[in-house]
XYZ file of C-alpha atoms in Angstrom:
561
model
C 17.581 67.958 -21.990
C 13.068 68.564 -21.241
C 12.248 71.603 -19.013
C 10.464 69.266 -16.966
C 11.122 66.152 -15.076
C 8.370 64.077 -14.026
C 9.895 62.513 -11.030
C 8.921 58.878 -10.106
C 9.196 57.324 -6.279
C 8.006 54.174 -5.008
C 8.881 54.129 -0.237
C 10.073 49.939 -1.883
C 12.434 50.660 -4.213
C 13.988 53.831 -2.296
C 17.617 52.320 -0.592
C 17.342 53.828 2.751
C 15.337 55.383 5.931
C 16.893 59.294 4.729
C 15.472 58.218 1.117
C 12.175 57.462 2.080
C 12.450 60.139 4.971
C 13.838 62.420 2.198
C 10.570 61.990 -0.585
C 7.623 62.781 2.322
C 9.546 66.201 3.850
C 9.511 67.119 0.226
C 5.938 66.584 0.355
C 5.704 68.275 3.427
C 7.035 71.239 2.144
C 5.575 71.207 -1.349
C 1.919 71.917 1.263
C 3.723 74.352 3.487
C 5.353 75.838 0.155
C 0.660 75.634 -0.715
C -0.263 77.112 2.258
C 2.035 80.774 1.595
C 0.949 80.384 -1.030
C 5.276 80.682 -2.773
C 5.168 79.542 -6.354
C 5.974 77.902 -8.823
C 4.454 75.337 -7.017
C 5.993 71.439 -8.459
C 3.058 69.198 -10.076
C 2.154 66.137 -7.772
C 0.912 64.130 -11.031
C 0.368 61.434 -8.415
C 0.592 60.374 -4.969
C -0.845 57.390 -3.226
C -0.214 55.285 -0.343
C 3.550 53.891 -1.963
C 4.234 55.575 -4.833
C 4.699 59.769 -5.581
C 4.612 61.163 -9.043
C 5.843 64.916 -9.224
C 6.859 67.009 -11.933
C 9.652 70.013 -11.596
C 10.031 73.218 -14.344
C 13.674 74.843 -13.907
C 11.535 77.668 -12.045
C 9.358 75.439 -10.304
C 12.514 73.165 -8.803
C 14.412 77.230 -7.640
C 11.491 77.851 -5.932
C 12.142 74.887 -4.103
C 15.661 75.045 -3.101
C 15.507 78.630 -2.291
C 12.426 78.271 0.697
C 14.805 75.045 1.838
C 17.518 77.303 2.575
C 16.530 80.535 3.124
C 18.046 82.506 5.073
C 18.497 85.323 7.142
C 21.711 88.108 8.994
C 21.271 88.072 12.633
C 23.158 89.765 15.601
C 25.038 87.694 17.851
C 26.498 87.849 20.802
C 30.034 85.656 21.886
C 32.584 86.403 24.652
C 35.775 85.639 22.315
C 36.772 87.953 19.097
C 35.806 84.967 16.210
C 38.764 84.983 14.199
C 39.903 87.149 10.979
C 36.908 88.740 12.134
C 36.358 92.158 13.830
C 33.819 92.738 16.047
C 30.660 95.257 14.599
C 30.478 96.388 18.312
C 31.175 96.073 21.319
C 28.902 96.408 25.174
C 29.435 95.164 28.644
C 27.408 92.887 30.628
C 27.436 92.189 34.157
C 27.920 89.158 34.848
C 27.392 87.110 38.413
C 30.102 84.582 39.124
C 30.908 82.671 42.509
C 27.397 85.527 44.185
C 29.348 88.005 42.816
C 28.728 90.529 39.734
C 31.495 91.184 37.518
C 31.460 93.157 34.414
C 32.724 91.057 31.315
C 33.041 92.294 27.396
C 30.537 90.659 24.490
C 31.445 91.140 21.190
C 28.644 91.719 19.034
C 29.231 90.414 14.852
C 26.850 89.833 11.790
C 25.501 86.448 10.863
C 23.628 84.403 8.669
C 20.718 81.656 10.021
C 18.478 79.208 8.454
C 14.598 80.379 7.774
C 12.945 77.050 8.063
C 9.579 79.319 7.105
C 8.603 75.125 5.788
C 8.388 73.836 9.178
C 7.046 77.764 10.675
C 4.166 77.043 9.546
C 3.695 73.878 10.922
C 5.276 75.069 14.357
C 2.436 76.182 17.293
C 5.300 78.529 18.130
C 6.275 79.652 14.678
C 9.824 81.415 15.366
C 9.976 79.477 18.187
C 11.861 76.426 19.930
C 10.753 73.817 18.645
C 12.552 76.322 15.037
C 15.538 77.597 17.232
C 16.152 73.772 18.152
C 16.706 72.703 15.092
C 18.608 75.593 13.311
C 21.685 74.072 16.395
C 20.482 70.597 14.625
C 21.847 71.777 10.931
C 24.975 73.969 11.935
C 26.376 72.002 15.237
C 25.892 68.099 12.485
C 24.495 68.281 9.220
C 26.644 71.790 8.970
C 29.920 71.854 11.680
C 31.796 72.910 8.707
C 31.685 76.029 7.840
C 32.671 75.518 3.330
C 28.578 73.475 4.399
C 27.382 76.646 4.564
C 27.577 78.389 1.858
C 24.069 77.570 0.491
C 22.514 79.317 3.581
C 24.888 82.261 2.815
C 24.358 82.603 -0.729
C 20.202 82.933 0.471
C 21.011 85.391 2.790
C 23.052 87.600 0.325
C 19.582 87.371 -0.996
C 20.918 85.464 -4.302
C 19.119 82.147 -5.691
C 20.449 78.841 -4.531
C 23.013 77.084 -6.734
C 22.111 73.981 -6.517
C 19.082 73.764 -8.109
C 20.716 74.536 -11.638
C 23.474 71.124 -10.313
C 21.009 69.069 -9.419
C 17.849 69.842 -12.440
C 20.942 69.629 -14.959
C 21.810 66.543 -12.604
C 18.479 64.448 -12.649
C 17.976 65.516 -16.398
C 21.435 63.724 -17.217
C 20.697 60.857 -15.508
C 17.176 60.588 -17.505
C 18.321 61.300 -20.809
C 21.711 57.859 -20.293
C 18.786 55.905 -18.050
C 16.569 55.775 -21.312
C 19.095 54.176 -23.105
C 20.998 51.811 -20.404
C 22.985 54.167 -19.017
C 23.785 54.856 -15.534
C 26.378 57.191 -13.386
C 26.250 57.100 -9.868
C 26.821 60.633 -8.441
C 28.819 60.992 -5.126
C 27.044 63.251 -2.368
C 28.407 64.586 0.832
C 27.915 64.072 5.467
C 25.793 67.087 5.208
C 22.648 65.428 3.610
C 23.388 61.499 4.259
C 24.288 61.380 7.891
C 27.769 58.988 7.970
C 28.656 59.627 4.479
C 32.324 60.172 3.842
C 33.996 60.867 0.230
C 35.649 57.200 0.712
C 35.851 55.221 4.147
C 37.864 53.478 6.146
C 37.696 50.571 2.337
C 38.368 53.039 -0.212
C 34.125 52.684 -0.657
C 32.594 55.934 -1.687
C 29.248 56.820 -1.517
C 27.211 57.145 -3.952
C 24.212 57.148 -5.687
C 21.331 57.593 -8.278
C 21.450 61.141 -8.505
C 17.152 61.397 -8.735
C 17.133 59.586 -4.859
C 19.448 62.126 -4.191
C 17.630 64.624 -4.092
C 15.314 63.025 -1.292
C 18.199 63.367 0.792
C 17.935 67.133 1.395
C 14.144 66.997 2.396
C 14.888 64.105 5.103
C 15.224 66.525 8.281
C 11.872 68.305 7.363
C 10.731 63.857 8.208
C 12.541 64.283 10.543
C 12.646 64.924 15.356
C 15.277 66.518 17.193
C 15.826 65.683 20.993
C 18.233 66.753 23.186
C 19.794 63.841 25.160
C 20.726 65.177 28.376
C 23.292 63.968 30.983
C 24.646 64.611 34.587
C 27.049 65.213 37.004
C 26.954 64.557 40.803
C 28.813 66.954 43.132
C 29.204 66.193 46.901
C 29.685 68.412 49.331
C 29.002 68.955 53.167
C 26.546 71.289 53.101
C 24.814 70.258 50.725
C 25.092 66.758 50.047
C 24.743 66.026 46.645
C 23.728 67.972 43.774
C 24.339 67.658 40.819
C 24.287 69.002 37.226
C 22.436 68.724 34.098
C 24.292 68.869 30.956
C 22.883 68.736 27.239
C 25.168 66.121 25.010
C 24.589 66.471 21.411
C 21.945 65.318 19.310
C 19.587 62.280 18.322
C 18.229 62.664 14.600
C 15.373 60.238 14.722
C 14.714 59.428 10.947
C 12.137 57.554 9.956
C 11.161 54.423 7.594
C 7.168 55.541 5.563
C 4.905 52.477 5.237
C 2.632 54.695 3.477
C 3.060 57.634 2.008
C -0.459 59.411 2.842
C -1.378 58.224 5.883
C 2.510 59.234 6.338
C 2.238 62.552 5.880
C -1.340 63.489 7.335
C -0.369 61.365 11.081
C 3.987 64.492 10.413
C 1.865 67.569 10.283
C -1.153 66.801 13.182
C 1.943 66.099 15.645
C 3.983 68.993 14.570
C 0.672 71.027 15.011
C -0.121 69.293 17.680
C 3.207 69.736 19.807
C 3.857 71.260 23.391
C 5.556 74.603 23.589
C 6.033 74.097 26.791
C 9.858 74.628 27.708
C 12.534 73.716 30.369
C 15.584 76.935 29.250
C 14.935 77.901 26.000
C 14.919 74.033 25.032
C 11.136 72.536 24.493
C 10.842 70.424 26.984
C 9.806 67.524 24.898
C 12.545 67.522 22.843
C 14.364 66.817 26.526
C 14.888 62.629 26.066
C 17.372 61.038 29.095
C 18.772 58.317 26.917
C 18.600 57.434 22.812
C 16.003 55.552 22.596
C 13.731 57.208 24.479
C 13.784 59.739 21.433
C 12.899 56.622 19.457
C 10.105 55.398 21.040
C 8.987 58.950 21.258
C 8.891 59.859 17.844
C 6.782 56.629 17.547
C 4.610 56.546 19.888
C 3.467 60.017 18.550
C 2.231 58.152 15.528
C 0.004 55.410 17.360
C -1.355 58.276 19.057
C -2.735 60.024 16.217
C -3.685 56.359 14.639
C -5.389 55.831 18.105
C -7.113 59.648 18.480
C -8.101 60.052 15.198
C -9.548 57.173 13.429
C -8.978 56.902 10.040
C -5.091 57.438 11.263
C -3.262 54.757 9.796
C -0.152 52.346 10.973
C 1.954 55.036 8.942
C 5.395 54.002 9.597
C 7.736 50.642 9.484
C 10.459 51.789 11.697
C 12.522 54.825 12.615
C 16.329 55.155 12.750
C 17.775 56.502 15.174
C 21.503 58.940 15.198
C 23.026 60.100 18.400
C 25.732 63.063 17.085
C 27.657 65.619 18.899
C 29.927 68.039 17.855
C 32.924 67.725 19.879
C 35.526 70.722 18.957
C 35.904 70.555 15.026
C 34.457 66.962 14.171
C 31.709 65.897 14.753
C 31.264 62.111 15.803
C 28.700 58.993 15.915
C 28.450 58.011 19.278
C 25.990 55.283 18.251
C 22.578 54.202 16.723
C 19.901 52.241 16.293
C 16.931 51.014 14.480
C 13.349 50.637 16.119
C 10.493 48.767 14.611
C 7.092 49.839 15.391
C 6.178 47.723 17.350
C 2.928 47.304 19.915
C 2.994 45.930 22.638
C 6.174 47.727 23.000
C 4.004 51.018 22.211
C 0.737 50.687 24.660
C 3.435 49.409 27.889
C 5.837 53.424 26.990
C 2.701 55.043 27.025
C 1.689 53.943 30.542
C 5.449 54.087 31.403
C 5.939 58.085 29.905
C 3.931 60.077 32.339
C 5.109 57.579 35.364
C 8.524 57.789 35.027
C 10.799 60.246 35.710
C 14.090 59.528 37.590
C 16.496 58.815 34.340
C 18.125 56.217 36.449
C 15.093 53.664 36.155
C 14.328 55.350 33.015
C 17.707 53.220 31.667
C 16.668 49.965 33.340
C 12.729 49.917 31.680
C 13.211 50.828 28.739
C 16.695 49.137 27.406
C 15.029 46.058 29.354
C 11.362 46.631 27.491
C 13.051 46.867 23.914
C 15.376 43.750 24.961
C 11.746 42.256 26.035
C 13.498 41.708 29.898
C 11.578 41.194 32.968
C 11.016 44.058 33.317
C 13.893 45.243 37.206
C 16.823 42.902 34.565
C 20.547 44.476 35.222
C 19.900 46.887 37.741
C 22.958 45.820 39.307
C 24.556 48.246 36.658
C 23.144 51.363 38.275
C 22.468 51.004 42.013
C 25.291 49.325 42.038
C 27.530 52.287 40.513
C 26.159 55.386 41.989
C 26.074 56.510 45.474
C 23.476 54.845 48.564
C 21.945 58.447 48.173
C 20.278 58.597 45.355
C 18.322 55.060 46.040
C 17.858 55.171 49.541
C 16.042 58.741 50.381
C 17.895 60.889 52.892
C 17.090 63.701 54.120
C 19.947 66.469 53.650
C 21.788 63.821 51.471
C 19.558 63.502 48.579
C 19.473 65.229 45.904
C 16.649 66.971 46.174
C 16.007 69.004 42.786
C 15.933 65.653 41.036
C 13.313 63.256 40.212
C 13.681 60.223 43.362
C 14.566 57.107 42.150
C 12.569 55.277 44.685
C 8.919 57.574 43.793
C 9.351 56.166 39.789
C 9.960 52.751 41.792
C 7.783 52.408 43.325
C 4.705 53.663 41.230
C 6.429 49.829 39.449
C 5.249 48.411 41.627
C 1.648 48.926 42.959
C 1.107 48.922 39.100
C 2.043 45.116 39.299
C 0.022 45.286 41.917
C -3.607 46.141 40.332
C -2.351 44.710 36.694
C -2.548 41.319 39.493
C -6.234 42.331 41.105
C -7.610 42.768 38.073
C -6.634 39.333 36.129
C -8.127 37.805 39.293
C -6.630 34.604 41.689
C -6.877 31.151 40.291
C -4.339 28.673 39.466
C -4.393 29.074 35.496
C -3.507 33.436 36.454
C -0.928 31.677 38.641
C 1.448 30.688 36.548
C 0.938 33.290 34.721
C 2.581 36.511 36.224
C 4.758 33.912 38.759
C 7.320 37.098 38.705
C 4.849 39.847 39.314
C 4.187 38.097 41.669
C 7.570 36.920 42.716
C 7.969 40.994 43.561
C 4.617 41.848 45.051
C 6.062 39.533 47.512
C 9.036 40.591 47.796
C 8.069 44.315 48.108
C 5.468 43.197 51.200
C 8.253 41.401 52.651
C 10.808 44.788 52.406
C 7.817 47.020 53.528
C 6.870 44.625 57.048
C 10.632 44.525 57.227
C 11.307 48.360 56.593
C 8.055 49.118 59.199
C 8.823 47.685 62.416
C 12.442 48.230 62.539
C 11.674 51.548 61.751
C 9.076 51.596 64.748
C 11.570 50.151 66.803
C 13.853 52.757 66.626
C 11.557 55.290 67.034
C 9.227 54.314 69.388
C 5.856 55.434 67.368
C 3.665 53.150 65.325
C 2.886 53.964 62.156
C -0.814 53.110 62.961
C -1.275 56.655 64.666
C 0.346 58.651 62.997
C -2.613 61.311 61.933
C -4.070 62.245 57.911
C -4.329 65.764 56.990
C -7.820 66.075 54.393
C -6.487 64.645 52.178
C -5.877 61.447 54.211
C -2.734 61.442 53.345
C -0.729 59.361 56.447
C 1.641 62.407 58.243
C 4.269 61.242 59.362
C 6.818 62.521 63.062
C 10.559 63.401 61.642
C 11.376 60.754 64.145
C 10.495 57.555 62.941
C 11.134 59.973 59.178
C 14.470 59.382 60.129
C 14.565 56.457 61.843
C 12.801 54.407 58.547
C 15.297 56.392 56.842
C 18.475 55.150 58.508
C 17.211 51.784 58.123
C 16.749 51.307 54.744
C 20.449 52.686 54.014
C 22.147 50.725 56.654
C 20.141 47.293 54.450
C 20.258 48.974 51.040
C 24.239 48.676 51.313
C 24.042 45.602 53.675
C 22.868 43.576 50.572
C 24.847 45.323 48.014
C 27.684 44.425 48.866
C 27.009 40.546 48.498
C 26.693 37.470 46.840
C 25.565 34.395 46.789
C 25.571 31.649 50.349
C 25.896 35.043 52.206
C 23.514 37.545 50.716
C 21.280 34.676 50.953
C 21.917 33.972 54.903
C 21.349 38.223 55.450
C 18.372 37.696 53.470
C 16.614 34.885 55.866
C 18.262 36.543 58.800
C 17.317 39.850 58.820
C 14.649 40.921 56.591
C 12.520 37.621 58.016
C 13.420 38.656 61.291
C 10.488 40.466 62.020
C 6.914 39.074 61.290
C 5.930 38.293 57.427
C 2.633 37.358 56.753
C 2.815 35.091 53.859
C 0.325 32.096 52.953
C 2.799 29.148 52.513
C 2.563 29.374 47.986
C 3.591 32.711 49.033
C 6.523 31.106 51.354
C 7.286 28.520 48.848
C 7.693 30.636 46.070
C 10.206 32.990 47.748
C 12.457 29.980 49.042
C 12.825 28.009 46.086
C 14.215 31.453 43.823
C 16.199 32.127 47.106
C 17.571 28.262 46.255
C 17.716 28.831 42.723
C 18.566 32.906 41.038
C 19.166 34.270 45.139
C 20.755 36.798 42.298
C 16.494 37.936 41.170
C 15.472 38.184 45.480
C 18.418 40.178 46.407
C 17.796 42.937 41.975
C 13.900 43.424 44.161
C 15.443 44.125 47.643
C 16.977 46.144 46.375
C 14.406 48.217 44.153
C 12.231 47.440 47.490
C 14.376 49.063 50.065
C 14.352 52.264 46.643
C 10.424 52.672 47.460
C 10.740 52.431 50.625
C 12.829 55.013 51.670
C 10.468 58.092 51.361
C 7.823 59.080 52.949
C 6.704 61.459 50.492
C 6.191 65.434 52.928
C 3.362 67.305 54.152
C 1.900 69.682 51.094
C 0.997 73.166 51.952
C -2.639 74.391 51.643
C -3.166 76.058 48.338
C -4.502 79.765 49.583
C -7.482 81.410 47.848
C -6.787 82.937 44.689
C -3.525 81.060 44.290
């Protein structure tokens, strides 16, 4: 039994991403303790791109565990009494329910919470929204069962962490036995390894080398936490469709570093550069609309470091994603996925993240991006399910505090048009970008149909509309209403048609107005109608959505605003 443990780790020998992230998290924690002048510190004897050798004394391991599980007492206000506990005091507060003020009781209790000073060292908002989402994740995912929080409670009571001695002795014993050719695996719990159980359904226990298990205490330091949100719709005669947002669970993005030193450097830059904007009490950048977005956002941050910092490297191979939610007293894993750091995907995601805000279009676009499909594939799974007003804009009916689907679609169509212009003409360009050309041709056909029909219904020629001082068209109410009606009628007519029925509608309705297209374009669309009518239908419905929304004139800002 030695007084000093020397632990040697190699990224390629560690079994999972959680172990590899744990090694990075341990080194980040040591750096944080160094900056805060907390000791005694473990000694990093060697560190390279792929490995690290760290020596621990009993005192330095105690310092690490004490800081890792450090906690503090705070007062919390709750609406219901805690079972078996007497409140510290009771207060009354006024809340607004159904437009009326109502007095309600609040019960005050003392509770402990993790400090997370090792993360506050790097967060730009210190003890702000980013550390709070980390605390909430611990209490709702990793430490959801009260018994697993004992390690924090003993630190809140100013006791030393009892885990330090257990870990030191276990590792010391393992090192002694391994030198004699013996090895006894040690179990680990779900509080340190996602998905772990004492024994799974196949009667297989979760266990591993105690030296590697030690790293599982630190992976959450190097990981990012996201909060996926969902929405529900409520329809009323007075307000049309209203949207209610709700967060559900947490998405944990656990990295698999490929370059240890580069990864740590990049991670510290990312943590220190996090934006502090909030939505409610949550970091704005932590809110996502689907699980895959969390992984792409995480990988994007590392790719951004690479391009902004010439010294940065490809420091990450992939990221493991886990969507976990606490339901009642149980913690459930809703889904999991692994995303590889693909430069082409990240480049396209970078362009998308600045322009797409509608959660439904984001769902279509991101999943097609990850599957290497056409950007509009499987759109019917979305546009065929939700109310028409979410896709074809109707004033007073479409939700106002909800990014409109068609605005994001129009940005995508315009991006395709710009890409084709930059590439220029020629037969080679036409062959390689046949699908993009098709998208633009259908976009233009729908545009011409919508404009001509709206002009006919309103009696107003859009070419004569006035413009504001910034060159934006001012659309009269009569024309706007006519265009919205034309689009919603066409959208619903297409949505309910299939096969030959759709082909006849497209040729008999969309092509019933004068259309200006070349012979090549005519052949392209005609051939696709015969061979792949469903692609024409999908692009047509997306184009209708893009053209259904006419921006309202923005009021001029007064001096001093």
